[in-house]
Amino acid sequence: MSTGELLSIEPLELKFPFELKKQISCSLLLSNKTDNYVAFKVKTTNPKKYCVRPNTGVVSPRSTCDVIVTMQAQKEAPPDMQCKDKFLLQSVKTNDGATPKDITPEVFNKEAGNVVEECKLRVVYVSPPQPPSPVPEGSEEGSSPRGSVMENGNVNGAEFSNAAKAFSEQVEPQERSAEARSLILKLTEEKNKANQQSNRLRQELELLKRQGSKSRGGVSILFVIIVGLIGSLLGYLMKKS
């Protein structure tokens, strides 16, 4: 804060939370603690980059005035986030009841004998505020979801174990499902093989039964022929005797 004889200016540094391709504004508070009307004018070393509203005006006795400084959207960041831009705020006593329309460049002309106070302001780029991290479901309100995991750079063992357990609980059902599918496929293949072997054994058994039936049928015919021959021979012998 600068306290001159005419105006108090706050702040003395114009701090812009720098972001690419985005207009950024900050404000100046001008306080007139005198009993006089004070005219002011704001100048900058880079007028194409900044917009000042109002850039000239009058501060009534014992009153304040807000000045808004807007930086146009920038396409690239300066090296090391350093800014060399400067502002100059000039103030001078003016006639009682003066209005902004009464303020001309001649009012701030020192060569005309006017007592002009000057205050230089510098521009500072700061990092934009980070959005708060979302609180996961099940965590207590107002507690940071990461604060308990990392404390002074050290990992909290209990929290790490809980996180690992939660992760494994999510992974295990998937692994179990994959194992179940693999087991089902294996059992299905074994069942198909067993059915094939059973059919093959059944066919071989049927073939053996058929062969056995033919074999038994052949023995019976031979037995009949032999019996017939023996009978014929006995009859022949009986006739001769």
PDB file of C-alpha atoms in Angstrom:
ATOM      1  CA  MET A   1       0.000   0.000   0.000  1.00  0.00           C
ATOM      2  CA  SER A   2       1.280   3.435  -0.977  1.00  0.00           C
ATOM      3  CA  THR A   3       0.185   6.432   1.081  1.00  0.00           C
ATOM      4  CA  GLY A   4       0.743   9.691  -0.781  1.00  0.00           C
ATOM      5  CA  GLU A   5      -0.455  13.119   0.144  1.00  0.00           C
ATOM      6  CA  LEU A   6      -3.400  12.814  -2.211  1.00  0.00           C
ATOM      7  CA  LEU A   7      -4.252   9.117  -2.764  1.00  0.00           C
ATOM      8  CA  SER A   8      -3.567   5.821  -1.036  1.00  0.00           C
ATOM      9  CA  ILE A   9      -3.052   3.005  -3.548  1.00  0.00           C
ATOM     10  CA  GLU A  10      -3.523  -0.682  -2.819  1.00  0.00           C
ATOM     11  CA  PRO A  11      -1.883  -2.920  -3.896  1.00  0.00           C
ATOM     12  CA  LEU A  12       1.413  -1.746  -5.350  1.00  0.00           C
ATOM     13  CA  GLU A  13       1.777  -4.969  -7.372  1.00  0.00           C
ATOM     14  CA  LEU A  14      -0.735  -5.995 -10.008  1.00  0.00           C
ATOM     15  CA  LYS A  15      -0.917  -9.767  -9.523  1.00  0.00           C
ATOM     16  CA  PHE A  16      -2.390 -11.717 -12.423  1.00  0.00           C
ATOM     17  CA  PRO A  17      -3.066 -15.485 -12.045  1.00  0.00           C
ATOM     18  CA  PHE A  18      -1.589 -16.214 -15.469  1.00  0.00           C
ATOM     19  CA  GLU A  19      -3.402 -18.597 -17.825  1.00  0.00           C
ATOM     20  CA  LEU A  20      -2.904 -18.937 -21.561  1.00  0.00           C
ATOM     21  CA  LYS A  21      -5.663 -17.763 -23.914  1.00  0.00           C
ATOM     22  CA  LYS A  22      -7.694 -16.238 -21.093  1.00  0.00           C
ATOM     23  CA  GLN A  23      -8.439 -12.652 -20.053  1.00  0.00           C
ATOM     24  CA  ILE A  24      -7.387 -11.955 -16.477  1.00  0.00           C
ATOM     25  CA  SER A  25      -8.323  -8.986 -14.300  1.00  0.00           C
ATOM     26  CA  CYS A  26      -7.187  -7.464 -11.034  1.00  0.00           C
ATOM     27  CA  SER A  27      -8.210  -4.301  -9.206  1.00  0.00           C
ATOM     28  CA  LEU A  28      -6.691  -1.237  -7.619  1.00  0.00           C
ATOM     29  CA  LEU A  29      -8.258   0.585  -4.694  1.00  0.00           C
ATOM     30  CA  LEU A  30      -7.722   4.351  -4.663  1.00  0.00           C
ATOM     31  CA  SER A  31      -8.536   6.086  -1.380  1.00  0.00           C
ATOM     32  CA  ASN A  32      -8.829   9.876  -1.042  1.00  0.00           C
ATOM     33  CA  LYS A  33      -8.383  10.856   2.601  1.00  0.00           C
ATOM     34  CA  THR A  34      -8.166  14.595   1.911  1.00  0.00           C
ATOM     35  CA  ASP A  35     -10.850  17.252   1.720  1.00  0.00           C
ATOM     36  CA  ASN A  36     -10.022  17.972  -1.920  1.00  0.00           C
ATOM     37  CA  TYR A  37     -11.180  16.519  -5.207  1.00  0.00           C
ATOM     38  CA  VAL A  38      -8.344  14.480  -6.696  1.00  0.00           C
ATOM     39  CA  ALA A  39      -8.000  13.600 -10.369  1.00  0.00           C
ATOM     40  CA  PHE A  40      -6.060  10.506 -11.411  1.00  0.00           C
ATOM     41  CA  LYS A  41      -4.738   8.931 -14.586  1.00  0.00           C
ATOM     42  CA  VAL A  42      -3.327   5.430 -15.165  1.00  0.00           C
ATOM     43  CA  LYS A  43      -0.605   4.828 -17.766  1.00  0.00           C
ATOM     44  CA  THR A  44       1.153   1.614 -18.820  1.00  0.00           C
ATOM     45  CA  THR A  45       4.245   0.695 -20.801  1.00  0.00           C
ATOM     46  CA  ASN A  46       2.198  -1.805 -22.832  1.00  0.00           C
ATOM     47  CA  PRO A  47      -1.192  -0.215 -23.658  1.00  0.00           C
ATOM     48  CA  LYS A  48      -2.102  -2.857 -26.271  1.00  0.00           C
ATOM     49  CA  LYS A  49      -1.840  -5.633 -23.702  1.00  0.00           C
ATOM     50  CA  TYR A  50      -3.923  -4.067 -20.910  1.00  0.00           C
ATOM     51  CA  CYS A  51      -7.307  -2.429 -20.614  1.00  0.00           C
ATOM     52  CA  VAL A  52      -7.825  -0.018 -17.673  1.00  0.00           C
ATOM     53  CA  ARG A  53     -11.319   1.069 -16.576  1.00  0.00           C
ATOM     54  CA  PRO A  54     -11.484   3.860 -15.725  1.00  0.00           C
ATOM     55  CA  ASN A  55      -8.073   5.044 -16.873  1.00  0.00           C
ATOM     56  CA  THR A  56      -8.899   8.615 -15.767  1.00  0.00           C
ATOM     57  CA  GLY A  57     -11.304   9.864 -13.130  1.00  0.00           C
ATOM     58  CA  VAL A  58     -11.983  11.919 -10.042  1.00  0.00           C
ATOM     59  CA  VAL A  59     -12.006  10.704  -6.438  1.00  0.00           C
ATOM     60  CA  SER A  60     -14.251  12.745  -4.219  1.00  0.00           C
ATOM     61  CA  PRO A  61     -13.075  13.866  -0.740  1.00  0.00           C
ATOM     62  CA  ARG A  62     -12.994  11.055   1.846  1.00  0.00           C
ATOM     63  CA  SER A  63     -14.082   8.442  -0.697  1.00  0.00           C
ATOM     64  CA  THR A  64     -12.636   5.571  -2.698  1.00  0.00           C
ATOM     65  CA  CYS A  65     -12.544   4.422  -6.306  1.00  0.00           C
ATOM     66  CA  ASP A  66     -11.949   0.969  -7.829  1.00  0.00           C
ATOM     67  CA  VAL A  67      -9.853   0.668 -10.975  1.00  0.00           C
ATOM     68  CA  ILE A  68     -10.047  -2.617 -12.939  1.00  0.00           C
ATOM     69  CA  VAL A  69      -6.996  -3.654 -14.957  1.00  0.00           C
ATOM     70  CA  THR A  70      -7.598  -6.427 -17.502  1.00  0.00           C
ATOM     71  CA  MET A  71      -4.807  -8.288 -19.277  1.00  0.00           C
ATOM     72  CA  GLN A  72      -5.743  -9.519 -22.742  1.00  0.00           C
ATOM     73  CA  ALA A  73      -5.541 -13.250 -23.475  1.00  0.00           C
ATOM     74  CA  GLN A  74      -1.943 -14.310 -24.121  1.00  0.00           C
ATOM     75  CA  LYS A  75      -0.913 -16.980 -26.647  1.00  0.00           C
ATOM     76  CA  GLU A  76       2.340 -17.874 -24.899  1.00  0.00           C
ATOM     77  CA  ALA A  77       3.867 -17.543 -21.455  1.00  0.00           C
ATOM     78  CA  PRO A  78       6.880 -15.249 -20.888  1.00  0.00           C
ATOM     79  CA  PRO A  79      10.247 -16.815 -19.985  1.00  0.00           C
ATOM     80  CA  ASP A  80      10.385 -17.816 -16.321  1.00  0.00           C
ATOM     81  CA  MET A  81       6.952 -16.203 -15.840  1.00  0.00           C
ATOM     82  CA  GLN A  82       8.647 -12.810 -15.451  1.00  0.00           C
ATOM     83  CA  CYS A  83       6.868  -9.667 -16.637  1.00  0.00           C
ATOM     84  CA  LYS A  84       8.588  -6.351 -17.330  1.00  0.00           C
ATOM     85  CA  ASP A  85       5.394  -4.338 -17.796  1.00  0.00           C
ATOM     86  CA  LYS A  86       4.912  -1.303 -15.550  1.00  0.00           C
ATOM     87  CA  PHE A  87       2.080   1.036 -14.624  1.00  0.00           C
ATOM     88  CA  LEU A  88       2.180   4.666 -13.544  1.00  0.00           C
ATOM     89  CA  LEU A  89      -0.625   6.263 -11.555  1.00  0.00           C
ATOM     90  CA  GLN A  90      -0.678  10.055 -11.531  1.00  0.00           C
ATOM     91  CA  SER A  91      -2.826  12.138  -9.178  1.00  0.00           C
ATOM     92  CA  VAL A  92      -3.392  15.867  -8.828  1.00  0.00           C
ATOM     93  CA  LYS A  93      -5.721  18.219  -6.993  1.00  0.00           C
ATOM     94  CA  THR A  94      -8.580  19.514  -9.086  1.00  0.00           C
ATOM     95  CA  ASN A  95     -11.453  21.939  -8.732  1.00  0.00           C
ATOM     96  CA  ASP A  96     -14.233  21.210  -6.298  1.00  0.00           C
ATOM     97  CA  GLY A  97     -17.137  19.382  -7.936  1.00  0.00           C
ATOM     98  CA  ALA A  98     -14.990  18.306 -10.883  1.00  0.00           C
ATOM     99  CA  THR A  99     -16.170  15.304 -12.936  1.00  0.00           C
ATOM    100  CA  PRO A 100     -14.258  12.911 -15.196  1.00  0.00           C
ATOM    101  CA  LYS A 101     -15.374  14.990 -18.187  1.00  0.00           C
ATOM    102  CA  ASP A 102     -13.420  17.914 -16.801  1.00  0.00           C
ATOM    103  CA  ILE A 103     -10.158  15.981 -16.761  1.00  0.00           C
ATOM    104  CA  THR A 104      -7.855  16.771 -19.705  1.00  0.00           C
ATOM    105  CA  PRO A 105      -4.210  15.869 -20.372  1.00  0.00           C
ATOM    106  CA  GLU A 106      -3.218  19.389 -19.332  1.00  0.00           C
ATOM    107  CA  VAL A 107      -4.285  18.642 -15.761  1.00  0.00           C
ATOM    108  CA  PHE A 108      -1.281  16.297 -15.415  1.00  0.00           C
ATOM    109  CA  ASN A 109       1.185  18.622 -17.122  1.00  0.00           C
ATOM    110  CA  LYS A 110       4.004  19.372 -14.699  1.00  0.00           C
ATOM    111  CA  GLU A 111       5.393  22.093 -16.944  1.00  0.00           C
ATOM    112  CA  ALA A 112       2.162  24.022 -16.456  1.00  0.00           C
ATOM    113  CA  GLY A 113       2.982  24.251 -12.749  1.00  0.00           C
ATOM    114  CA  ASN A 114       0.673  21.471 -11.572  1.00  0.00           C
ATOM    115  CA  VAL A 115       1.823  19.407  -8.583  1.00  0.00           C
ATOM    116  CA  VAL A 116       1.491  15.830  -9.806  1.00  0.00           C
ATOM    117  CA  GLU A 117       2.064  12.833  -7.569  1.00  0.00           C
ATOM    118  CA  GLU A 118       3.264   9.668  -9.261  1.00  0.00           C
ATOM    119  CA  CYS A 119       3.273   6.068  -8.112  1.00  0.00           C
ATOM    120  CA  LYS A 120       4.858   3.227 -10.074  1.00  0.00           C
ATOM    121  CA  LEU A 121       3.216  -0.216 -10.057  1.00  0.00           C
ATOM    122  CA  ARG A 122       4.781  -3.455 -11.245  1.00  0.00           C
ATOM    123  CA  VAL A 123       3.117  -6.513 -12.783  1.00  0.00           C
ATOM    124  CA  VAL A 124       3.558  -9.967 -11.245  1.00  0.00           C
ATOM    125  CA  TYR A 125       2.377 -13.285 -12.691  1.00  0.00           C
ATOM    126  CA  VAL A 126       1.243 -15.877 -10.165  1.00  0.00           C
ATOM    127  CA  SER A 127       0.101 -19.477 -10.573  1.00  0.00           C
ATOM    128  CA  PRO A 128      -3.671 -19.871 -10.949  1.00  0.00           C
ATOM    129  CA  PRO A 129      -5.470 -21.446  -7.971  1.00  0.00           C
ATOM    130  CA  GLN A 130      -5.795 -25.224  -8.210  1.00  0.00           C
ATOM    131  CA  PRO A 131      -9.332 -26.674  -8.138  1.00  0.00           C
ATOM    132  CA  PRO A 132     -10.081 -28.757  -5.034  1.00  0.00           C
ATOM    133  CA  SER A 133      -9.689 -32.500  -5.510  1.00  0.00           C
ATOM    134  CA  PRO A 134     -13.001 -34.404  -5.460  1.00  0.00           C
ATOM    135  CA  VAL A 135     -13.803 -36.282  -2.248  1.00  0.00           C
ATOM    136  CA  PRO A 136     -14.381 -39.984  -3.015  1.00  0.00           C
ATOM    137  CA  GLU A 137     -17.515 -41.724  -1.778  1.00  0.00           C
ATOM    138  CA  GLY A 138     -17.231 -43.111   1.703  1.00  0.00           C
ATOM    139  CA  SER A 139     -14.625 -40.589   2.876  1.00  0.00           C
ATOM    140  CA  GLU A 140     -15.419 -38.223   5.698  1.00  0.00           C
ATOM    141  CA  GLU A 141     -16.500 -34.725   4.796  1.00  0.00           C
ATOM    142  CA  GLY A 142     -13.720 -32.199   5.101  1.00  0.00           C
ATOM    143  CA  SER A 143     -10.958 -34.798   5.013  1.00  0.00           C
ATOM    144  CA  SER A 144      -8.527 -35.000   2.155  1.00  0.00           C
ATOM    145  CA  PRO A 145      -8.559 -38.353   0.320  1.00  0.00           C
ATOM    146  CA  ARG A 146      -4.796 -38.165  -0.160  1.00  0.00           C
ATOM    147  CA  GLY A 147      -3.828 -36.505   3.087  1.00  0.00           C
ATOM    148  CA  SER A 148      -3.844 -39.682   5.119  1.00  0.00           C
ATOM    149  CA  VAL A 149      -1.865 -41.591   2.519  1.00  0.00           C
ATOM    150  CA  MET A 150       0.942 -39.080   2.319  1.00  0.00           C
ATOM    151  CA  GLU A 151       2.005 -37.430   5.544  1.00  0.00           C
ATOM    152  CA  ASN A 152       5.225 -35.384   5.468  1.00  0.00           C
ATOM    153  CA  GLY A 153       6.311 -37.367   2.408  1.00  0.00           C
ATOM    154  CA  ASN A 154       5.865 -40.767   4.156  1.00  0.00           C
ATOM    155  CA  VAL A 155       3.379 -43.407   3.141  1.00  0.00           C
ATOM    156  CA  ASN A 156       0.817 -44.372   5.752  1.00  0.00           C
ATOM    157  CA  GLY A 157       1.026 -48.174   5.953  1.00  0.00           C
ATOM    158  CA  ALA A 158      -2.574 -48.766   7.054  1.00  0.00           C
ATOM    159  CA  GLU A 159      -4.003 -46.595   4.302  1.00  0.00           C
ATOM    160  CA  PHE A 160      -1.731 -48.214   1.724  1.00  0.00           C
ATOM    161  CA  SER A 161      -2.871 -51.679   2.849  1.00  0.00           C
ATOM    162  CA  ASN A 162      -6.514 -50.639   2.629  1.00  0.00           C
ATOM    163  CA  ALA A 163      -5.983 -49.250  -0.857  1.00  0.00           C
ATOM    164  CA  ALA A 164      -4.180 -52.431  -1.960  1.00  0.00           C
ATOM    165  CA  LYS A 165      -6.976 -54.559  -0.475  1.00  0.00           C
ATOM    166  CA  ALA A 166      -9.641 -52.533  -2.254  1.00  0.00           C
ATOM    167  CA  PHE A 167      -7.746 -52.890  -5.523  1.00  0.00           C
ATOM    168  CA  SER A 168      -7.336 -56.645  -5.078  1.00  0.00           C
ATOM    169  CA  GLU A 169     -11.049 -56.997  -4.275  1.00  0.00           C
ATOM    170  CA  GLN A 170     -11.802 -55.364  -7.600  1.00  0.00           C
ATOM    171  CA  VAL A 171      -9.322 -57.546  -9.477  1.00  0.00           C
ATOM    172  CA  GLU A 172     -10.096 -60.904  -7.789  1.00  0.00           C
ATOM    173  CA  PRO A 173     -13.657 -61.276  -9.155  1.00  0.00           C
ATOM    174  CA  GLN A 174     -12.291 -60.807 -12.661  1.00  0.00           C
ATOM    175  CA  GLU A 175      -9.564 -63.407 -12.063  1.00  0.00           C
ATOM    176  CA  ARG A 176     -12.057 -65.807 -10.519  1.00  0.00           C
ATOM    177  CA  SER A 177     -14.379 -65.364 -13.469  1.00  0.00           C
ATOM    178  CA  ALA A 178     -11.549 -66.125 -15.907  1.00  0.00           C
ATOM    179  CA  GLU A 179     -10.566 -69.222 -13.891  1.00  0.00           C
ATOM    180  CA  ALA A 180     -14.162 -70.418 -13.831  1.00  0.00           C
ATOM    181  CA  ARG A 181     -14.500 -70.056 -17.601  1.00  0.00           C
ATOM    182  CA  SER A 182     -11.229 -71.941 -18.112  1.00  0.00           C
ATOM    183  CA  LEU A 183     -12.380 -74.752 -15.797  1.00  0.00           C
ATOM    184  CA  ILE A 184     -15.743 -75.033 -17.571  1.00  0.00           C
ATOM    185  CA  LEU A 185     -14.032 -75.317 -20.968  1.00  0.00           C
ATOM    186  CA  LYS A 186     -11.662 -77.977 -19.630  1.00  0.00           C
ATOM    187  CA  LEU A 187     -14.524 -80.028 -18.125  1.00  0.00           C
ATOM    188  CA  THR A 188     -16.510 -79.737 -21.351  1.00  0.00           C
ATOM    189  CA  GLU A 189     -13.566 -81.058 -23.370  1.00  0.00           C
ATOM    190  CA  GLU A 190     -13.092 -83.982 -20.961  1.00  0.00           C
ATOM    191  CA  LYS A 191     -16.818 -84.764 -21.132  1.00  0.00           C
ATOM    192  CA  ASN A 192     -16.718 -84.819 -24.939  1.00  0.00           C
ATOM    193  CA  LYS A 193     -13.683 -87.123 -24.889  1.00  0.00           C
ATOM    194  CA  ALA A 194     -15.417 -89.438 -22.394  1.00  0.00           C
ATOM    195  CA  ASN A 195     -18.526 -89.581 -24.591  1.00  0.00           C
ATOM    196  CA  GLN A 196     -16.413 -90.407 -27.630  1.00  0.00           C
ATOM    197  CA  GLN A 197     -14.613 -93.218 -25.753  1.00  0.00           C
ATOM    198  CA  SER A 198     -17.931 -94.543 -24.470  1.00  0.00           C
ATOM    199  CA  ASN A 199     -19.386 -94.639 -27.999  1.00  0.00           C
ATOM    200  CA  ARG A 200     -16.256 -96.358 -29.294  1.00  0.00           C
ATOM    201  CA  LEU A 201     -16.432 -98.993 -26.548  1.00  0.00           C
ATOM    202  CA  ARG A 202     -20.128 -99.535 -27.227  1.00  0.00           C
ATOM    203  CA  GLN A 203     -19.443-100.085 -30.932  1.00  0.00           C
ATOM    204  CA  GLU A 204     -16.616-102.533 -30.173  1.00  0.00           C
ATOM    205  CA  LEU A 205     -18.871-104.412 -27.753  1.00  0.00           C
ATOM    206  CA  GLU A 206     -21.608-104.707 -30.372  1.00  0.00           C
ATOM    207  CA  LEU A 207     -19.055-105.997 -32.879  1.00  0.00           C
ATOM    208  CA  LEU A 208     -17.819-108.626 -30.412  1.00  0.00           C
ATOM    209  CA  LYS A 209     -21.392-109.746 -29.730  1.00  0.00           C
ATOM    210  CA  ARG A 210     -22.039-110.171 -33.456  1.00  0.00           C
ATOM    211  CA  GLN A 211     -18.835-112.136 -33.936  1.00  0.00           C
ATOM    212  CA  GLY A 212     -19.699-114.342 -30.936  1.00  0.00           C
ATOM    213  CA  SER A 213     -23.163-115.057 -32.326  1.00  0.00           C
ATOM    214  CA  LYS A 214     -21.691-116.136 -35.694  1.00  0.00           C
ATOM    215  CA  SER A 215     -19.145-118.321 -33.934  1.00  0.00           C
ATOM    216  CA  ARG A 216     -21.819-120.071 -31.870  1.00  0.00           C
ATOM    217  CA  GLY A 217     -23.969-120.567 -34.950  1.00  0.00           C
ATOM    218  CA  GLY A 218     -21.068-122.236 -36.876  1.00  0.00           C
ATOM    219  CA  VAL A 219     -20.378-124.739 -34.083  1.00  0.00           C
ATOM    220  CA  SER A 220     -23.994-125.911 -33.998  1.00  0.00           C
ATOM    221  CA  ILE A 221     -24.109-126.671 -37.740  1.00  0.00           C
ATOM    222  CA  LEU A 222     -20.838-128.595 -37.568  1.00  0.00           C
ATOM    223  CA  PHE A 223     -22.177-130.558 -34.613  1.00  0.00           C
ATOM    224  CA  VAL A 224     -25.303-131.471 -36.578  1.00  0.00           C
ATOM    225  CA  ILE A 225     -23.211-132.591 -39.564  1.00  0.00           C
ATOM    226  CA  ILE A 226     -20.970-134.729 -37.369  1.00  0.00           C
ATOM    227  CA  VAL A 227     -23.953-136.286 -35.624  1.00  0.00           C
ATOM    228  CA  GLY A 228     -25.531-136.966 -39.012  1.00  0.00           C
ATOM    229  CA  LEU A 229     -22.385-138.653 -40.311  1.00  0.00           C
ATOM    230  CA  ILE A 230     -22.109-140.804 -37.162  1.00  0.00           C
ATOM    231  CA  GLY A 231     -25.762-141.770 -37.468  1.00  0.00           C
ATOM    232  CA  SER A 232     -25.312-142.743 -41.107  1.00  0.00           C
ATOM    233  CA  LEU A 233     -22.228-144.794 -40.270  1.00  0.00           C
ATOM    234  CA  LEU A 234     -24.017-146.613 -37.452  1.00  0.00           C
ATOM    235  CA  GLY A 235     -26.972-147.367 -39.741  1.00  0.00           C
ATOM    236  CA  TYR A 236     -24.683-148.749 -42.406  1.00  0.00           C
ATOM    237  CA  LEU A 237     -22.902-150.958 -39.879  1.00  0.00           C
ATOM    238  CA  MET A 238     -26.171-152.213 -38.478  1.00  0.00           C
ATOM    239  CA  LYS A 239     -27.396-153.113 -41.951  1.00  0.00           C
ATOM    240  CA  LYS A 240     -24.253-155.121 -42.653  1.00  0.00           C
ATOM    241  CA  SER A 241     -24.514-156.976 -39.419  1.00  0.00           C
TER     242      SER A 241
END
